[in-house]
XYZ file of C-alpha atoms in Angstrom:
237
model
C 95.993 101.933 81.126
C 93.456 102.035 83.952
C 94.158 99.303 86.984
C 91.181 97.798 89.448
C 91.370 99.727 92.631
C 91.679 95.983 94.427
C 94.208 95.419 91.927
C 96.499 98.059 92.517
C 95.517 97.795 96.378
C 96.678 94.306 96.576
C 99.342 94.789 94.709
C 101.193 97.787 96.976
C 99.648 95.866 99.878
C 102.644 92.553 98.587
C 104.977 95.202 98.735
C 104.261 96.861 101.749
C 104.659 93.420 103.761
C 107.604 92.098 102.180
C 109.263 95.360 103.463
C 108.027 94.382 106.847
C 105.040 96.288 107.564
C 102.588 94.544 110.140
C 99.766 93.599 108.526
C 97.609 96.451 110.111
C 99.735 99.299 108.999
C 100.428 97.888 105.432
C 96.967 98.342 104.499
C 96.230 101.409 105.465
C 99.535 102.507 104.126
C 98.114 101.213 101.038
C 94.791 102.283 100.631
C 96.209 105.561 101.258
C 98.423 105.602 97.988
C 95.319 103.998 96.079
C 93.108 106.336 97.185
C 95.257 109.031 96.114
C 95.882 107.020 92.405
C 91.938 106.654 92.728
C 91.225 110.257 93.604
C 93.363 111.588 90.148
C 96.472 112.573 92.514
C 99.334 110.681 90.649
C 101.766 112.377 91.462
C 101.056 111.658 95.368
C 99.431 107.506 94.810
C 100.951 105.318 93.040
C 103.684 107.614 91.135
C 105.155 108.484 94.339
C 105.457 104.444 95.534
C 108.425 103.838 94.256
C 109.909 106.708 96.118
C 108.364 105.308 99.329
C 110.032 102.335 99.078
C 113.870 103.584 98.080
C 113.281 105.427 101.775
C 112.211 102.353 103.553
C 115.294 100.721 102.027
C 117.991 103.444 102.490
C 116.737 103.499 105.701
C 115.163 106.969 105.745
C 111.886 105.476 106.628
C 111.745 102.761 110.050
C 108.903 100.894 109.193
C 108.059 99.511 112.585
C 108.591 102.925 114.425
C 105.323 104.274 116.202
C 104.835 108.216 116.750
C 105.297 108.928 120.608
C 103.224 111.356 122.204
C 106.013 114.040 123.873
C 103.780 117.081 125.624
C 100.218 117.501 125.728
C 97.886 120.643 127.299
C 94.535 120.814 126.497
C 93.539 120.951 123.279
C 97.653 120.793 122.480
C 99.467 117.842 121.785
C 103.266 117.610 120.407
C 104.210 114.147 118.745
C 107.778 112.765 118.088
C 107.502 110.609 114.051
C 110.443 108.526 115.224
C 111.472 108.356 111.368
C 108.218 106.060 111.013
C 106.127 106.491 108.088
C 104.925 109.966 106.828
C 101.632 108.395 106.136
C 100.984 106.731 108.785
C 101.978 109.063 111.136
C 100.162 112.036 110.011
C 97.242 110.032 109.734
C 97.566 108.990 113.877
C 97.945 113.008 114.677
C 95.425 113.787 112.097
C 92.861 111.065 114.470
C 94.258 112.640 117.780
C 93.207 116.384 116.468
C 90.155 114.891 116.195
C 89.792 113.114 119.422
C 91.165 116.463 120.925
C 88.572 118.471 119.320
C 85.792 116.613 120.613
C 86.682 116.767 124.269
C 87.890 120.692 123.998
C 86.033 122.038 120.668
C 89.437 122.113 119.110
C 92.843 120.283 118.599
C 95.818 121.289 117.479
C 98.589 118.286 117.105
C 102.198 119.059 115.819
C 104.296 116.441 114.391
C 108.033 116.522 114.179
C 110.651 113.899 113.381
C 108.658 112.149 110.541
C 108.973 112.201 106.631
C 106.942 112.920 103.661
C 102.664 112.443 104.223
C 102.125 112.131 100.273
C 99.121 113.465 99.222
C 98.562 115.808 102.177
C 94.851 115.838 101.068
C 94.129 112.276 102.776
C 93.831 113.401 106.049
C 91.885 116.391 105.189
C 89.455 113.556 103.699
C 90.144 112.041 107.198
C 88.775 115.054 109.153
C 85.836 115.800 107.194
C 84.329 112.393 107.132
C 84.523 112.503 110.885
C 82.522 115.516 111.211
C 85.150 118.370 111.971
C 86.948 120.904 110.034
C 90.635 120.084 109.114
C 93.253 122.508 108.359
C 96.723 120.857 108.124
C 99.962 121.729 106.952
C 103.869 120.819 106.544
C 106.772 122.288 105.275
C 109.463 120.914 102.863
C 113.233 121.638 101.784
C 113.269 125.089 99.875
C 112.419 124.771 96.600
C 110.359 127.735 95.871
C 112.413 131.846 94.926
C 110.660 134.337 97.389
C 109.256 136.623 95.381
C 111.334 138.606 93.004
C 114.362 136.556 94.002
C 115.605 133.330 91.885
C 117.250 131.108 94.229
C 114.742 128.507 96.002
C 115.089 129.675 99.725
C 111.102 128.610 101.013
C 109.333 125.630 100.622
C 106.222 125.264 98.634
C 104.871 123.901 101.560
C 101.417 122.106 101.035
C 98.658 123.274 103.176
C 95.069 121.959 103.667
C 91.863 123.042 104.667
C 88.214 120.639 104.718
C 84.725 121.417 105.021
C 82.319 118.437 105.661
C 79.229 119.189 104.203
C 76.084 116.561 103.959
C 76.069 116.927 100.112
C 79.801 115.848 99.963
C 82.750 117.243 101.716
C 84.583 120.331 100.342
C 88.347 119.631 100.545
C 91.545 121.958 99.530
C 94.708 120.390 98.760
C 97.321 122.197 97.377
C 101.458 123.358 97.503
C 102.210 126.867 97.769
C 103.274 126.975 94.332
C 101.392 126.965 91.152
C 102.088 123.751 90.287
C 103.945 121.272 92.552
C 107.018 119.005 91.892
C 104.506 116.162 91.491
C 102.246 117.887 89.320
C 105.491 118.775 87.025
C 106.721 115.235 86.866
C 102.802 114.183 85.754
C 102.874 116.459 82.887
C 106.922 115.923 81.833
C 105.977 111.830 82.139
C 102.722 112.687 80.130
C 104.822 114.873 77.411
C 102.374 117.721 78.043
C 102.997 121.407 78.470
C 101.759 123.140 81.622
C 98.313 124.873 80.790
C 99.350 127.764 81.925
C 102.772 129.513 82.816
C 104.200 127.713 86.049
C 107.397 129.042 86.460
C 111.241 130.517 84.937
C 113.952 128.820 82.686
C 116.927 129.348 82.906
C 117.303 132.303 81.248
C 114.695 133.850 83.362
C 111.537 133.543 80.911
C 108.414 132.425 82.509
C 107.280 129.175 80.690
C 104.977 126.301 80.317
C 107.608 123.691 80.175
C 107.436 121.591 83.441
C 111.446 119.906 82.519
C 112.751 123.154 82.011
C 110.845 124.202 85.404
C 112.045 121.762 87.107
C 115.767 121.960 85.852
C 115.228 125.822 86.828
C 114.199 124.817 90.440
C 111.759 128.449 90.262
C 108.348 127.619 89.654
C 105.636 130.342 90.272
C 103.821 131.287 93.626
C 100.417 129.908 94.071
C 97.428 132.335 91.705
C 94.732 131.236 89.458
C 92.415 128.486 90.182
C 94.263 127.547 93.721
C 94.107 131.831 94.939
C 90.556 130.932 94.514
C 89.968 127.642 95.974
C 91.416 129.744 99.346
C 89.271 132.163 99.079
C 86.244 130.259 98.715
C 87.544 127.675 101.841
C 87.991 130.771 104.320
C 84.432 131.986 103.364
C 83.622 128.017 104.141
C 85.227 128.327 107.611
Protein backbone atom coordinates (compact mmCIF):
# COMPACT_ATOMS: atom_id res chain seq x y z
CA UNK A 1 0.00 0.00 0.00
CA UNK A 2 1.76 3.22 -0.99
CA UNK A 3 0.27 6.62 0.84
CA UNK A 4 0.57 10.42 -0.80
CA UNK A 5 3.43 12.08 0.92
CA UNK A 6 0.67 15.08 1.78
CA UNK A 7 -1.39 12.33 2.87
CA UNK A 8 0.63 10.78 5.34
CA UNK A 9 2.06 14.41 6.18
CA UNK A 10 -1.27 15.66 7.10
CA UNK A 11 -2.19 12.92 8.66
CA UNK A 12 0.88 12.74 11.51
CA UNK A 13 0.61 16.53 11.32
CA UNK A 14 -3.57 15.80 13.21
CA UNK A 15 -1.72 13.87 15.52
CA UNK A 16 1.06 15.86 16.33
CA UNK A 17 -1.37 18.86 17.39
CA UNK A 18 -3.87 17.04 19.22
CA UNK A 19 -0.88 16.01 21.47
CA UNK A 20 -0.20 19.66 21.83
CA UNK A 21 2.51 20.54 19.61
CA UNK A 22 2.51 24.34 18.47
CA UNK A 23 1.76 24.52 15.18
CA UNK A 24 5.43 25.37 14.14
CA UNK A 25 7.05 22.40 15.70
CA UNK A 26 4.29 19.86 14.63
CA UNK A 27 5.21 20.21 11.16
CA UNK A 28 8.49 19.93 11.12
CA UNK A 29 8.16 17.10 13.53
CA UNK A 30 6.21 15.70 10.79
CA UNK A 31 7.84 16.16 7.71
CA UNK A 32 10.66 14.68 9.45
CA UNK A 33 8.94 11.16 9.96
CA UNK A 34 7.56 11.50 6.24
CA UNK A 35 10.61 12.21 4.91
CA UNK A 36 12.09 9.33 6.50
CA UNK A 37 8.76 6.97 5.27
CA UNK A 38 9.53 8.89 1.88
CA UNK A 39 13.25 8.28 1.85
CA UNK A 40 12.64 4.07 2.29
CA UNK A 41 13.63 4.38 6.18
CA UNK A 42 10.54 2.61 7.78
CA UNK A 43 11.76 1.60 10.41
CA UNK A 44 12.74 5.36 11.49
CA UNK A 45 9.21 7.36 9.55
CA UNK A 46 6.22 6.31 9.97
CA UNK A 47 6.90 2.71 11.69
CA UNK A 48 8.50 4.37 14.49
CA UNK A 49 5.25 7.01 15.06
CA UNK A 50 3.50 5.11 17.09
CA UNK A 51 6.40 4.79 19.43
CA UNK A 52 6.72 8.60 19.41
CA UNK A 53 3.55 9.08 20.60
CA UNK A 54 3.35 6.26 23.65
CA UNK A 55 6.52 8.67 24.90
CA UNK A 56 4.69 11.88 24.56
CA UNK A 57 1.90 10.19 26.52
CA UNK A 58 3.84 8.34 29.30
CA UNK A 59 5.39 11.40 29.63
CA UNK A 60 8.90 10.50 28.45
CA UNK A 61 8.70 13.13 25.84
CA UNK A 62 7.57 17.16 27.09
CA UNK A 63 6.29 18.37 24.06
CA UNK A 64 6.51 22.05 24.75
CA UNK A 65 10.12 21.84 26.25
CA UNK A 66 12.79 23.93 24.22
CA UNK A 67 16.65 22.82 24.26
CA UNK A 68 18.60 25.47 26.45
CA UNK A 69 21.88 26.49 25.46
CA UNK A 70 24.21 25.60 28.86
CA UNK A 71 28.13 26.53 27.84
CA UNK A 72 29.43 27.78 24.73
CA UNK A 73 33.40 28.56 23.55
CA UNK A 74 34.08 29.11 20.21
CA UNK A 75 33.26 26.81 17.89
CA UNK A 76 31.80 24.66 21.19
CA UNK A 77 28.46 24.71 22.31
CA UNK A 78 26.80 22.25 25.07
CA UNK A 79 22.85 22.07 24.96
CA UNK A 80 20.49 20.79 27.76
CA UNK A 81 17.13 18.56 25.57
CA UNK A 82 14.98 19.32 28.59
CA UNK A 83 13.14 15.86 27.77
CA UNK A 84 11.76 17.83 24.57
CA UNK A 85 11.57 16.05 21.42
CA UNK A 86 14.51 13.95 19.99
CA UNK A 87 13.66 15.34 16.65
CA UNK A 88 13.32 18.47 17.16
CA UNK A 89 16.03 18.97 19.24
CA UNK A 90 18.72 17.44 17.30
CA UNK A 91 17.55 19.21 14.45
CA UNK A 92 18.07 22.91 16.54
CA UNK A 93 21.87 21.65 17.48
CA UNK A 94 22.23 20.16 14.12
CA UNK A 95 21.31 24.27 12.73
CA UNK A 96 23.60 25.73 15.56
CA UNK A 97 26.73 23.41 14.26
CA UNK A 98 26.04 25.01 11.33
CA UNK A 99 25.73 28.56 12.35
CA UNK A 100 28.95 27.78 14.44
CA UNK A 101 30.79 26.57 11.53
CA UNK A 102 30.30 29.50 9.52
CA UNK A 103 31.57 32.07 11.97
CA UNK A 104 34.68 29.66 13.16
CA UNK A 105 35.11 27.06 10.09
CA UNK A 106 33.76 24.47 12.43
CA UNK A 107 31.10 23.56 15.12
CA UNK A 108 30.85 21.08 17.33
CA UNK A 109 27.34 21.05 19.45
CA UNK A 110 26.66 18.29 22.14
CA UNK A 111 23.27 17.48 23.21
CA UNK A 112 22.34 15.86 26.45
CA UNK A 113 19.05 15.37 28.27
CA UNK A 114 16.92 14.59 25.12
CA UNK A 115 15.44 11.27 23.64
CA UNK A 116 15.49 9.31 20.54
CA UNK A 117 16.33 11.60 16.95
CA UNK A 118 14.71 8.73 14.68
CA UNK A 119 16.26 8.43 11.61
CA UNK A 120 19.59 10.01 12.58
CA UNK A 121 20.12 10.51 8.77
CA UNK A 122 17.74 13.75 8.68
CA UNK A 123 20.04 16.02 9.95
CA UNK A 124 22.88 14.74 8.01
CA UNK A 125 20.39 15.71 5.01
CA UNK A 126 20.16 18.96 7.10
CA UNK A 127 23.92 19.74 6.94
CA UNK A 128 24.58 18.93 3.49
CA UNK A 129 21.88 20.96 1.91
CA UNK A 130 23.32 23.89 3.78
CA UNK A 131 26.64 23.59 2.32
CA UNK A 132 28.82 21.94 5.17
CA UNK A 133 29.93 18.57 6.06
CA UNK A 134 27.95 16.78 8.88
CA UNK A 135 29.19 14.10 11.02
CA UNK A 136 26.77 13.32 13.91
CA UNK A 137 26.32 10.75 16.32
CA UNK A 138 24.39 9.34 19.57
CA UNK A 139 24.52 6.55 21.67
CA UNK A 140 21.73 4.17 22.91
CA UNK A 141 21.05 1.54 25.82
CA UNK A 142 23.42 -1.54 25.20
CA UNK A 143 22.13 -3.74 22.96
CA UNK A 144 25.02 -4.86 20.97
CA UNK A 145 27.85 -8.22 22.62
CA UNK A 146 31.42 -6.65 22.31
CA UNK A 147 33.07 -8.76 20.30
CA UNK A 148 33.46 -12.36 21.20
CA UNK A 149 31.24 -11.79 24.22
CA UNK A 150 27.26 -12.56 24.19
CA UNK A 151 25.74 -10.30 26.58
CA UNK A 152 24.68 -6.76 24.98
CA UNK A 153 27.02 -4.38 27.03
CA UNK A 154 27.53 -1.35 23.99
CA UNK A 155 25.15 0.32 22.06
CA UNK A 156 24.86 0.05 18.38
CA UNK A 157 25.05 3.54 18.40
CA UNK A 158 24.10 5.22 14.98
CA UNK A 159 26.62 7.50 13.56
CA UNK A 160 26.51 9.84 10.50
CA UNK A 161 28.65 11.39 8.15
CA UNK A 162 27.41 13.88 4.78
CA UNK A 163 29.08 15.11 1.85
CA UNK A 164 27.24 17.86 -0.18
CA UNK A 165 28.14 17.52 -3.55
CA UNK A 166 26.47 19.68 -6.62
CA UNK A 167 25.38 16.39 -8.34
CA UNK A 168 23.44 15.33 -5.14
CA UNK A 169 24.61 15.02 -1.64
CA UNK A 170 26.41 11.84 -0.44
CA UNK A 171 24.93 10.89 2.96
CA UNK A 172 25.85 7.82 5.50
CA UNK A 173 23.38 6.68 7.88
CA UNK A 174 23.84 3.77 9.69
CA UNK A 175 23.91 1.78 13.51
CA UNK A 176 26.96 0.17 14.51
CA UNK A 177 25.52 -3.08 13.92
CA UNK A 178 24.80 -4.95 10.81
CA UNK A 179 21.43 -4.50 10.85
CA UNK A 180 19.59 -2.27 13.38
CA UNK A 181 16.56 -2.97 15.68
CA UNK A 182 14.48 -1.09 13.09
CA UNK A 183 15.78 -2.75 10.21
CA UNK A 184 14.92 -6.25 12.12
CA UNK A 185 11.39 -5.28 12.94
CA UNK A 186 11.00 -4.23 8.88
CA UNK A 187 11.96 -7.59 7.79
CA UNK A 188 10.09 -9.75 10.89
CA UNK A 189 6.77 -7.34 9.95
CA UNK A 190 7.60 -8.11 6.19
CA UNK A 191 8.03 -12.09 6.97
CA UNK A 192 11.42 -11.90 5.24
CA UNK A 193 14.73 -13.41 6.21
CA UNK A 194 17.75 -11.14 6.63
CA UNK A 195 19.84 -11.28 3.29
CA UNK A 196 22.60 -12.02 4.89
CA UNK A 197 23.65 -13.37 8.45
CA UNK A 198 22.88 -10.49 11.07
CA UNK A 199 23.44 -11.96 14.18
CA UNK A 200 23.25 -15.31 17.01
CA UNK A 201 20.22 -17.42 18.31
CA UNK A 202 20.04 -18.61 21.10
CA UNK A 203 21.98 -21.40 20.86
CA UNK A 204 24.79 -19.37 19.58
CA UNK A 205 24.39 -20.03 15.64
CA UNK A 206 24.75 -17.05 13.51
CA UNK A 207 21.45 -16.66 11.49
CA UNK A 208 19.30 -14.82 9.10
CA UNK A 209 16.27 -14.79 11.22
CA UNK A 210 15.64 -11.14 12.41
CA UNK A 211 12.80 -12.67 15.47
CA UNK A 212 15.20 -15.01 16.60
CA UNK A 213 17.86 -11.99 16.49
CA UNK A 214 16.01 -9.99 18.18
CA UNK A 215 14.81 -12.51 20.94
CA UNK A 216 18.76 -13.22 21.13
CA UNK A 217 19.45 -9.45 21.78
CA UNK A 218 23.24 -10.27 19.74
CA UNK A 219 23.11 -9.10 16.38
CA UNK A 220 26.45 -8.76 14.40
CA UNK A 221 28.99 -5.77 14.34
CA UNK A 222 28.76 -3.50 11.43
CA UNK A 223 30.79 -5.36 7.85
CA UNK A 224 29.64 -5.68 4.37
CA UNK A 225 28.02 -2.99 2.46
CA UNK A 226 28.03 -0.40 5.64
CA UNK A 227 32.36 -1.24 6.31
CA UNK A 228 32.27 0.16 2.90
CA UNK A 229 30.01 3.02 2.83
CA UNK A 230 32.78 4.28 5.76
CA UNK A 231 35.38 3.81 3.88
CA UNK A 232 34.29 5.51 0.90
CA UNK A 233 32.81 8.69 3.31
CA UNK A 234 36.39 9.17 5.01
CA UNK A 235 38.00 9.21 1.48
CA UNK A 236 34.94 11.91 0.87
CA UNK A 237 36.11 13.98 3.88
Amino acid sequence: MRIPYDELFDGLLRVLLKLGFEQQRARLCARLFTDASRDGVYSHGLNRFPQFVRMIQTGVIAVDAEPELVTSFGSLERWDGKSGPGTLNAYRCMDRAIARSRQQGIGCVALANTNHWMRGGSYGWQAADAGVIGICWTNTMANLPPWGASDPRVGNNPVIIAVPRGKGHVVLDMAMSQFSYGALASYRMRGEPLPVEGGFDAAGWLTRDPVAIEASRRPLPIGYWKGSGLALMLDLV
